[in-house]
PDB file of C-alpha atoms and ligand atoms in Angstrom:
ATOM      1  CA  UNK A 178      -0.847  -0.832  -0.856  1.00 98.00           C
ATOM      2  CA  UNK A 179      -1.758   1.761  -3.197  1.00 98.00           C
ATOM      3  CA  UNK A 180      -0.395   5.458  -2.957  1.00 98.00           C
ATOM      4  CA  UNK A 181      -1.837   8.774  -4.860  1.00 98.00           C
ATOM      5  CA  UNK A 182      -0.724  12.121  -4.882  1.00 98.00           C
ATOM      6  CA  UNK A 183      -3.576  15.119  -4.584  1.00 98.00           C
ATOM      7  CA  UNK A 184      -2.657  18.668  -5.328  1.00 98.00           C
ATOM      8  CA  UNK A 185      -5.999  20.186  -4.695  1.00 98.00           C
ATOM      9  CA  UNK A 186      -8.851  19.457  -2.558  1.00 98.00           C
ATOM     10  CA  UNK A 187     -11.030  18.416  -5.794  1.00 98.00           C
ATOM     11  CA  UNK A 188      -8.417  16.049  -6.768  1.00 98.00           C
ATOM     12  CA  UNK A 189      -8.864  14.314  -3.198  1.00 98.00           C
ATOM     13  CA  UNK A 190     -12.425  14.120  -4.282  1.00 98.00           C
ATOM     14  CA  UNK A 191     -11.820  12.233  -7.328  1.00 98.00           C
ATOM     15  CA  UNK A 192      -8.933   9.829  -5.957  1.00 98.00           C
ATOM     16  CA  UNK A 193     -11.917   9.129  -2.871  1.00 98.00           C
ATOM     17  CA  UNK A 194     -14.287   8.194  -5.934  1.00 98.00           C
ATOM     18  CA  UNK A 195     -11.915   5.988  -7.634  1.00 98.00           C
ATOM     19  CA  UNK A 196     -10.524   4.086  -4.265  1.00 98.00           C
ATOM     20  CA  UNK A 197     -14.135   3.744  -3.124  1.00 98.00           C
ATOM     21  CA  UNK A 198     -15.388   2.018  -6.284  1.00 97.00           C
ATOM     22  CA  UNK A 199     -13.377  -0.776  -4.750  1.00 98.00           C
ATOM     23  CA  UNK A 200     -14.650  -0.454  -1.369  1.00 98.00           C
ATOM     24  CA  UNK A 201     -17.805  -2.638  -1.299  1.00 98.00           C
ATOM     25  CA  UNK A 202     -20.892  -2.741   1.078  1.00 98.00           C
ATOM     26  CA  UNK A 203     -20.028  -4.365   4.745  1.00 98.00           C
ATOM     27  CA  UNK A 204     -17.082  -2.860   4.670  1.00 98.00           C
ATOM     28  CA  UNK A 205     -14.656  -0.768   7.661  1.00 98.00           C
ATOM     29  CA  UNK A 206     -13.018   2.066   6.362  1.00 98.00           C
ATOM     30  CA  UNK A 207     -10.214   3.361   8.976  1.00 98.00           C
ATOM     31  CA  UNK A 208      -8.620   6.864   8.206  1.00 98.00           C
ATOM     32  CA  UNK A 209      -5.381   7.782   9.937  1.00 98.00           C
ATOM     33  CA  UNK A 210      -3.963  11.478   9.583  1.00 97.00           C
ATOM     34  CA  UNK A 211      -3.356  15.166  11.325  1.00 96.00           C
ATOM     35  CA  UNK A 212      -6.116  17.196  11.872  1.00 96.00           C
ATOM     36  CA  UNK A 213      -6.814  19.240   8.547  1.00 97.00           C
ATOM     37  CA  UNK A 214      -5.088  16.233   6.600  1.00 98.00           C
ATOM     38  CA  UNK A 215      -8.498  15.950   4.222  1.00 98.00           C
ATOM     39  CA  UNK A 216     -10.518  12.886   5.930  1.00 98.00           C
ATOM     40  CA  UNK A 217     -13.564  15.090   5.690  1.00 96.00           C
ATOM     41  CA  UNK A 218     -12.820  16.014   2.272  1.00 97.00           C
ATOM     42  CA  UNK A 219     -12.168  12.709   1.577  1.00 98.00           C
ATOM     43  CA  UNK A 220     -15.923  11.520   2.777  1.00 98.00           C
ATOM     44  CA  UNK A 221     -17.476  14.000   0.169  1.00 97.00           C
ATOM     45  CA  UNK A 222     -15.819  12.047  -2.758  1.00 97.00           C
ATOM     46  CA  UNK A 223     -16.581   8.729  -0.975  1.00 98.00           C
ATOM     47  CA  UNK A 224     -20.544   9.954  -0.732  1.00 98.00           C
ATOM     48  CA  UNK A 225     -20.161  10.049  -4.739  1.00 97.00           C
ATOM     49  CA  UNK A 226     -18.968   7.271  -5.560  1.00 98.00           C
ATOM     50  CA  UNK A 227     -22.055   5.424  -3.722  1.00 98.00           C
ATOM     51  CA  UNK A 228     -24.179   7.781  -5.733  1.00 98.00           C
ATOM     52  CA  UNK A 229     -25.274   9.491  -1.888  1.00 98.00           C
ATOM     53  CA  UNK A 230     -25.745  13.294  -2.216  1.00 97.00           C
ATOM     54  CA  UNK A 231     -26.255  13.598   1.506  1.00 98.00           C
ATOM     55  CA  UNK A 232     -24.746  16.520   3.229  1.00 96.00           C
ATOM     56  CA  UNK A 233     -21.179  15.515   4.523  1.00 96.00           C
ATOM     57  CA  UNK A 234     -19.965  17.515   7.719  1.00 93.00           C
ATOM     58  CA  UNK A 235     -17.491  16.716  10.600  1.00 90.00           C
ATOM     59  CA  UNK A 236     -18.975  14.427  13.172  1.00 85.00           C
ATOM     60  CA  UNK A 237     -16.927  15.577  15.923  1.00 79.00           C
ATOM     61  CA  UNK A 238     -19.421  16.586  18.446  1.00 78.00           C
ATOM     62  CA  UNK A 239     -21.811  14.056  17.272  1.00 79.00           C
ATOM     63  CA  UNK A 240     -19.519  11.101  16.928  1.00 91.00           C
ATOM     64  CA  UNK A 241     -21.510   9.639  13.939  1.00 94.00           C
ATOM     65  CA  UNK A 242     -23.143  11.286  10.839  1.00 96.00           C
ATOM     66  CA  UNK A 243     -25.744   8.877   9.320  1.00 96.00           C
ATOM     67  CA  UNK A 244     -25.801   9.468   5.556  1.00 97.00           C
ATOM     68  CA  UNK A 245     -28.565   6.634   4.840  1.00 98.00           C
ATOM     69  CA  UNK A 246     -28.250   5.436   1.381  1.00 98.00           C
ATOM     70  CA  UNK A 247     -27.855   1.605  -0.063  1.00 97.00           C
ATOM     71  CA  UNK A 248     -25.005   0.951   1.223  1.00 98.00           C
ATOM     72  CA  UNK A 249     -26.184   2.733   4.358  1.00 98.00           C
ATOM     73  CA  UNK A 250     -23.101   4.822   5.085  1.00 98.00           C
ATOM     74  CA  UNK A 251     -21.997   5.731   8.661  1.00 97.00           C
ATOM     75  CA  UNK A 252     -19.076   8.779   9.341  1.00 97.00           C
ATOM     76  CA  UNK A 253     -17.601   8.304  12.724  1.00 96.00           C
ATOM     77  CA  UNK A 254     -15.237  10.577  14.121  1.00 95.00           C
ATOM     78  CA  UNK A 255     -13.317   9.120  17.330  1.00 95.00           C
ATOM     79  CA  UNK A 256     -11.445  12.275  18.175  1.00 94.00           C
ATOM     80  CA  UNK A 257     -12.770  11.947  21.720  1.00 92.00           C
ATOM     81  CA  UNK A 258     -12.987   8.293  22.129  1.00 93.00           C
ATOM     82  CA  UNK A 259     -10.205   6.518  23.610  1.00 86.00           C
ATOM     83  CA  UNK A 260     -11.696   3.462  25.729  1.00 93.00           C
ATOM     84  CA  UNK A 261     -13.404   0.432  24.449  1.00 94.00           C
ATOM     85  CA  UNK A 262     -16.536   1.619  26.906  1.00 94.00           C
ATOM     86  CA  UNK A 263     -16.556   5.010  24.857  1.00 92.00           C
ATOM     87  CA  UNK A 264     -16.495   2.786  21.494  1.00 93.00           C
ATOM     88  CA  UNK A 265     -19.463   0.919  22.626  1.00 92.00           C
ATOM     89  CA  UNK A 266     -21.619   3.610  23.594  1.00 89.00           C
ATOM     90  CA  UNK A 267     -21.154   5.018  20.121  1.00 87.00           C
ATOM     91  CA  UNK A 268     -23.204   2.128  18.571  1.00 88.00           C
ATOM     92  CA  UNK A 269     -19.926   1.504  16.397  1.00 92.00           C
ATOM     93  CA  UNK A 270     -20.659  -2.466  16.862  1.00 92.00           C
ATOM     94  CA  UNK A 271     -24.582  -2.099  16.044  1.00 93.00           C
ATOM     95  CA  UNK A 272     -23.535  -0.169  12.577  1.00 94.00           C
ATOM     96  CA  UNK A 273     -21.488  -3.018  11.316  1.00 93.00           C
ATOM     97  CA  UNK A 274     -23.352  -5.351   8.755  1.00 94.00           C
ATOM     98  CA  UNK A 275     -23.160  -6.574   5.439  1.00 95.00           C
ATOM     99  CA  UNK A 276     -25.447  -3.725   4.008  1.00 97.00           C
ATOM    100  CA  UNK A 277     -23.512  -0.803   5.324  1.00 98.00           C
ATOM    101  CA  UNK A 278     -19.925   0.658   5.248  1.00 98.00           C
ATOM    102  CA  UNK A 279     -18.113   2.351   8.045  1.00 98.00           C
ATOM    103  CA  UNK A 280     -16.137   5.336   7.767  1.00 98.00           C
ATOM    104  CA  UNK A 281     -14.067   6.122  10.731  1.00 97.00           C
ATOM    105  CA  UNK A 282     -12.012   9.277  11.355  1.00 97.00           C
ATOM    106  CA  UNK A 283      -9.367   9.457  14.231  1.00 96.00           C
ATOM    107  CA  UNK A 284      -9.200   5.565  13.997  1.00 97.00           C
ATOM    108  CA  UNK A 285      -6.018   5.816  15.700  1.00 96.00           C
ATOM    109  CA  UNK A 286      -7.867   5.878  18.907  1.00 95.00           C
ATOM    110  CA  UNK A 287      -9.717   2.702  18.626  1.00 96.00           C
ATOM    111  CA  UNK A 288      -7.472   0.614  16.597  1.00 95.00           C
ATOM    112  CA  UNK A 289      -6.335  -1.715  19.551  1.00 95.00           C
ATOM    113  CA  UNK A 290     -10.218  -2.654  19.705  1.00 95.00           C
ATOM    114  CA  UNK A 291     -10.694  -3.912  16.174  1.00 96.00           C
ATOM    115  CA  UNK A 292      -9.607  -6.783  14.205  1.00 93.00           C
ATOM    116  CA  UNK A 293      -9.385  -6.977  10.320  1.00 96.00           C
ATOM    117  CA  UNK A 294     -10.425  -7.266   7.828  1.00 97.00           C
ATOM    118  CA  UNK A 295     -10.770  -3.674   7.112  1.00 98.00           C
ATOM    119  CA  UNK A 296      -9.093  -0.878   4.531  1.00 98.00           C
ATOM    120  CA  UNK A 297      -6.983   1.806   5.933  1.00 98.00           C
ATOM    121  CA  UNK A 298      -6.705   5.350   4.196  1.00 98.00           C
ATOM    122  CA  UNK A 299      -3.805   7.491   5.793  1.00 98.00           C
ATOM    123  CA  UNK A 300      -3.612  11.020   4.422  1.00 98.00           C
ATOM    124  CA  UNK A 301      -0.258  12.811   5.119  1.00 98.00           C
ATOM    125  CA  UNK A 302       0.364  16.518   4.657  1.00 98.00           C
ATOM    126  CA  UNK A 303       3.560  17.550   2.781  1.00 98.00           C
ATOM    127  CA  UNK A 304       5.495  20.454   2.732  1.00 97.00           C
ATOM    128  CA  UNK A 305       3.157  22.127  -0.161  1.00 97.00           C
ATOM    129  CA  UNK A 306       0.122  23.685   1.151  1.00 97.00           C
ATOM    130  CA  UNK A 307      -2.238  22.084  -0.672  1.00 98.00           C
ATOM    131  CA  UNK A 308      -0.529  18.474  -1.747  1.00 98.00           C
ATOM    132  CA  UNK A 309      -1.345  15.492   0.190  1.00 98.00           C
ATOM    133  CA  UNK A 310      -0.154  11.724  -0.078  1.00 98.00           C
ATOM    134  CA  UNK A 311      -3.069   9.352   0.348  1.00 99.00           C
ATOM    135  CA  UNK A 312      -2.129   5.700   0.996  1.00 98.00           C
ATOM    136  CA  UNK A 313      -4.483   3.054   0.986  1.00 98.00           C
ATOM    137  CA  UNK A 314      -4.062  -0.478   2.129  1.00 98.00           C
ATOM    138  CA  UNK A 315      -7.023  -3.611   2.398  1.00 98.00           C
ATOM    139  CA  UNK A 316      -8.174  -6.040   0.009  1.00 98.00           C
ATOM    140  CA  UNK A 317      -7.607  -5.191  -3.735  1.00 97.00           C
ATOM    141  CA  UNK A 318      -5.293  -2.406  -3.137  1.00 97.00           C
TER     142      UNK A 318
HETATM  143  N1  ATP B   9      -4.955  18.340  -1.548  1.00 78.31           N
HETATM  144  C1  ATP B   9      -6.163  18.434  -0.718  1.00 78.31           C
HETATM  145  N2  ATP B   9      -7.196  17.724  -0.205  1.00 78.31           N
HETATM  146  C2  ATP B   9      -7.731  17.620   0.717  1.00 78.31           C
HETATM  147  N3  ATP B   9      -7.842  18.734   1.486  1.00 78.31           N
HETATM  148  C3  ATP B   9      -6.991  20.014   1.076  1.00 78.31           C
HETATM  149  C4  ATP B   9      -5.872  19.639   0.081  1.00 78.31           C
HETATM  150  N4  ATP B   9      -5.255  21.005  -0.171  1.00 78.31           N
HETATM  151  C5  ATP B   9      -5.934  21.683   0.716  1.00 78.31           C
HETATM  152  N5  ATP B   9      -6.851  20.964   1.479  1.00 78.31           N
HETATM  153  C6  ATP B   9      -7.538  21.714   2.894  1.00 78.31           C
HETATM  154  O1  ATP B   9      -7.213  21.094   3.721  1.00 78.31           O
HETATM  155  C7  ATP B   9      -8.308  21.008   4.638  1.00 78.31           C
HETATM  156  C8  ATP B   9      -9.089  19.318   4.968  1.00 78.31           C
HETATM  157  O2  ATP B   9      -9.970  19.688   5.656  1.00 78.31           O
HETATM  158  P1  ATP B   9     -10.786  18.417   6.439  1.00 78.31           P
HETATM  159  O3  ATP B   9     -11.780  18.806   7.041  1.00 78.31           O
HETATM  160  O4  ATP B   9     -11.161  17.475   5.231  1.00 78.31           O
HETATM  161  O5  ATP B   9      -9.515  17.405   7.281  1.00 78.31           O
HETATM  162  P2  ATP B   9      -9.650  16.574   8.218  1.00 78.31           P
HETATM  163  O6  ATP B   9      -8.647  15.446   8.175  1.00 78.31           O
HETATM  164  O7  ATP B   9     -11.394  15.780   8.328  1.00 78.31           O
HETATM  165  O8  ATP B   9      -9.451  17.433   9.708  1.00 78.31           O
HETATM  166  P3  ATP B   9      -9.889  16.951  11.186  1.00 78.31           P
HETATM  167  O9  ATP B   9      -9.331  16.007  12.045  1.00 78.31           O
HETATM  168  O10 ATP B   9      -9.726  18.203  11.887  1.00 78.31           O
HETATM  169  O11 ATP B   9     -11.518  16.643  11.290  1.00 78.31           O
HETATM  170  C9  ATP B   9      -9.595  21.955   4.063  1.00 78.31           C
HETATM  171  O12 ATP B   9      -9.576  23.395   4.665  1.00 78.31           O
HETATM  172  C10 ATP B   9      -9.204  21.819   2.247  1.00 78.31           C
HETATM  173  O13 ATP B   9      -9.703  22.668   1.750  1.00 78.31           O
HETATM  174 MG1   MG B  10     -12.463  15.738   9.601  1.00 78.31          MG
END
Protein backbone atom coordinates (compact mmCIF):
# COMPACT_ATOMS: atom_id res chain seq x y z
CA UNK A 1 0.00 0.00 0.00
CA UNK A 2 1.26 3.48 -0.83
CA UNK A 3 -0.09 6.82 0.38
CA UNK A 4 0.27 10.27 -1.18
CA UNK A 5 -0.80 13.68 0.10
CA UNK A 6 -2.06 16.15 -2.51
CA UNK A 7 -2.43 19.84 -1.70
CA UNK A 8 -3.93 20.96 -5.01
CA UNK A 9 -5.79 19.80 -8.09
CA UNK A 10 -2.55 20.06 -10.10
CA UNK A 11 -0.68 17.94 -7.57
CA UNK A 12 -3.35 15.23 -7.82
CA UNK A 13 -2.64 15.22 -11.57
CA UNK A 14 1.08 14.75 -10.98
CA UNK A 15 0.49 12.00 -8.42
CA UNK A 16 -1.87 10.28 -10.86
CA UNK A 17 0.85 10.28 -13.52
CA UNK A 18 3.38 8.81 -11.09
CA UNK A 19 0.96 6.09 -9.99
CA UNK A 20 -0.17 5.20 -13.51
CA UNK A 21 3.41 4.65 -14.71
CA UNK A 22 3.15 1.46 -12.63
CA UNK A 23 -0.29 0.42 -13.89
CA UNK A 24 0.14 -1.61 -17.08
CA UNK A 25 -2.14 -2.44 -19.97
CA UNK A 26 -4.67 -5.12 -19.01
CA UNK A 27 -5.38 -3.59 -15.60
CA UNK A 28 -8.60 -2.86 -13.79
CA UNK A 29 -8.48 0.22 -11.54
CA UNK A 30 -11.14 0.75 -8.88
CA UNK A 31 -11.65 4.23 -7.44
CA UNK A 32 -13.35 4.85 -4.12
CA UNK A 33 -14.06 8.21 -2.54
CA UNK A 34 -16.79 10.73 -1.92
CA UNK A 35 -18.45 13.05 -4.39
CA UNK A 36 -15.97 15.76 -5.32
CA UNK A 37 -13.00 13.87 -3.87
CA UNK A 38 -11.06 14.10 -7.14
CA UNK A 39 -11.58 10.86 -9.07
CA UNK A 40 -12.28 12.59 -12.38
CA UNK A 41 -9.41 15.00 -11.71
CA UNK A 42 -7.11 11.98 -11.16
CA UNK A 43 -8.22 10.61 -14.57
CA UNK A 44 -6.84 13.72 -16.32
CA UNK A 45 -3.36 12.96 -14.96
CA UNK A 46 -3.80 9.26 -15.68
CA UNK A 47 -4.37 9.91 -19.38
CA UNK A 48 -1.20 12.00 -19.55
CA UNK A 49 0.74 9.01 -18.18
CA UNK A 50 -0.35 6.99 -21.22
CA UNK A 51 0.28 9.80 -23.70
CA UNK A 52 -3.46 10.01 -24.37
CA UNK A 53 -4.73 13.54 -25.07
CA UNK A 54 -8.46 12.73 -25.09
CA UNK A 55 -10.75 15.16 -23.27
CA UNK A 56 -11.72 13.75 -19.86
CA UNK A 57 -15.27 14.34 -18.67
CA UNK A 58 -17.43 12.75 -16.01
CA UNK A 59 -19.21 9.69 -17.45
CA UNK A 60 -22.06 9.98 -14.94
CA UNK A 61 -24.78 9.87 -17.58
CA UNK A 62 -22.97 7.96 -20.32
CA UNK A 63 -21.75 5.33 -17.79
CA UNK A 64 -18.57 4.87 -19.82
CA UNK A 65 -16.25 7.22 -21.71
CA UNK A 66 -14.05 5.65 -24.37
CA UNK A 67 -10.75 7.57 -24.65
CA UNK A 68 -9.16 5.21 -27.19
CA UNK A 69 -5.36 5.05 -27.31
CA UNK A 70 -2.80 2.36 -26.71
CA UNK A 71 -3.49 1.04 -24.12
CA UNK A 72 -7.17 1.62 -24.80
CA UNK A 73 -8.57 3.59 -21.86
CA UNK A 74 -12.16 3.25 -20.64
CA UNK A 75 -13.52 5.46 -17.83
CA UNK A 76 -16.63 4.15 -16.06
CA UNK A 77 -18.93 5.80 -13.55
CA UNK A 78 -20.94 3.23 -11.58
CA UNK A 79 -22.82 5.79 -9.48
CA UNK A 80 -26.16 4.54 -10.79
CA UNK A 81 -25.18 0.89 -11.23
CA UNK A 82 -25.94 -1.47 -8.37
CA UNK A 83 -26.91 -4.85 -9.81
CA UNK A 84 -24.87 -7.36 -11.76
CA UNK A 85 -27.47 -7.11 -14.57
CA UNK A 86 -26.85 -3.34 -14.80
CA UNK A 87 -23.12 -3.98 -14.76
CA UNK A 88 -23.39 -6.41 -17.69
CA UNK A 89 -25.47 -3.90 -19.64
CA UNK A 90 -22.71 -1.25 -19.36
CA UNK A 91 -20.53 -3.64 -21.40
CA UNK A 92 -17.98 -3.67 -18.59
CA UNK A 93 -16.97 -7.32 -19.01
CA UNK A 94 -16.51 -6.94 -22.77
CA UNK A 95 -14.00 -4.11 -22.32
CA UNK A 96 -11.65 -6.06 -20.02
CA UNK A 97 -8.65 -7.34 -21.92
CA UNK A 98 -4.89 -7.31 -22.37
CA UNK A 99 -4.90 -4.17 -24.53
CA UNK A 100 -7.13 -2.01 -22.33
CA UNK A 101 -7.20 -0.36 -18.92
CA UNK A 102 -10.52 0.18 -17.15
CA UNK A 103 -10.81 2.98 -14.58
CA UNK A 104 -13.99 2.80 -12.49
CA UNK A 105 -15.49 5.62 -10.41
CA UNK A 106 -17.97 4.55 -7.70
CA UNK A 107 -16.54 1.03 -7.73
CA UNK A 108 -18.11 0.66 -4.25
CA UNK A 109 -21.33 -0.17 -6.10
CA UNK A 110 -19.95 -3.10 -8.07
CA UNK A 111 -17.14 -4.35 -5.86
CA UNK A 112 -19.03 -7.48 -4.78
CA UNK A 113 -19.34 -8.57 -8.44
CA UNK A 114 -15.59 -8.39 -9.13
CA UNK A 115 -12.63 -10.57 -8.32
CA UNK A 116 -8.92 -9.67 -8.17
CA UNK A 117 -6.46 -8.78 -9.54
CA UNK A 118 -7.18 -5.07 -9.57
CA UNK A 119 -5.69 -1.81 -8.34
CA UNK A 120 -7.57 0.20 -5.72
CA UNK A 121 -7.24 3.98 -5.50
CA UNK A 122 -8.99 5.75 -2.65
CA UNK A 123 -9.17 9.54 -2.60
CA UNK A 124 -10.21 11.03 0.72
CA UNK A 125 -11.02 14.63 1.56
CA UNK A 126 -9.43 16.21 4.63
CA UNK A 127 -10.51 19.21 6.72
CA UNK A 128 -8.24 21.36 4.50
CA UNK A 129 -10.30 22.48 1.48
CA UNK A 130 -7.75 21.55 -1.21
CA UNK A 131 -6.00 18.61 0.47
CA UNK A 132 -6.59 14.97 -0.43
CA UNK A 133 -5.14 11.67 0.82
CA UNK A 134 -4.61 9.24 -2.05
CA UNK A 135 -4.09 5.58 -1.13
CA UNK A 136 -3.11 2.97 -3.70
CA UNK A 137 -3.22 -0.79 -3.31
CA UNK A 138 -2.32 -3.46 -5.84
CA UNK A 139 0.64 -5.15 -7.45
CA UNK A 140 3.79 -3.02 -7.01
CA UNK A 141 2.32 -0.61 -4.44
N1 LIG B 1 -6.06 18.28 -4.01
C1 LIG B 1 -7.12 18.17 -4.85
N2 LIG B 1 -7.18 17.13 -5.71
C2 LIG B 1 -8.23 17.00 -6.54
N3 LIG B 1 -9.28 17.84 -6.61
C3 LIG B 1 -9.25 18.90 -5.78
C4 LIG B 1 -8.18 19.11 -4.87
N4 LIG B 1 -8.44 20.24 -4.16
C5 LIG B 1 -9.60 20.69 -4.60
N5 LIG B 1 -10.11 19.92 -5.58
C6 LIG B 1 -11.39 20.15 -6.27
O1 LIG B 1 -12.25 19.07 -5.96
C7 LIG B 1 -13.06 18.78 -7.10
C8 LIG B 1 -12.88 17.33 -7.51
O2 LIG B 1 -13.84 17.04 -8.48
P1 LIG B 1 -13.89 15.67 -9.30
O3 LIG B 1 -14.94 15.83 -10.33
O4 LIG B 1 -12.52 15.29 -9.74
O5 LIG B 1 -14.38 14.67 -8.16
P2 LIG B 1 -15.01 13.20 -8.29
O6 LIG B 1 -14.40 12.40 -7.19
O7 LIG B 1 -14.84 12.69 -9.68
O8 LIG B 1 -16.55 13.47 -7.97
P3 LIG B 1 -17.87 12.65 -8.42
O9 LIG B 1 -17.99 11.49 -7.48
O10 LIG B 1 -18.97 13.64 -8.23
O11 LIG B 1 -17.68 12.22 -9.85
C9 LIG B 1 -12.69 19.76 -8.18
O12 LIG B 1 -13.57 20.87 -8.13
C10 LIG B 1 -11.28 20.19 -7.78
O13 LIG B 1 -10.95 21.49 -8.19
MG1 LIG C 1 -16.17 12.00 -11.09
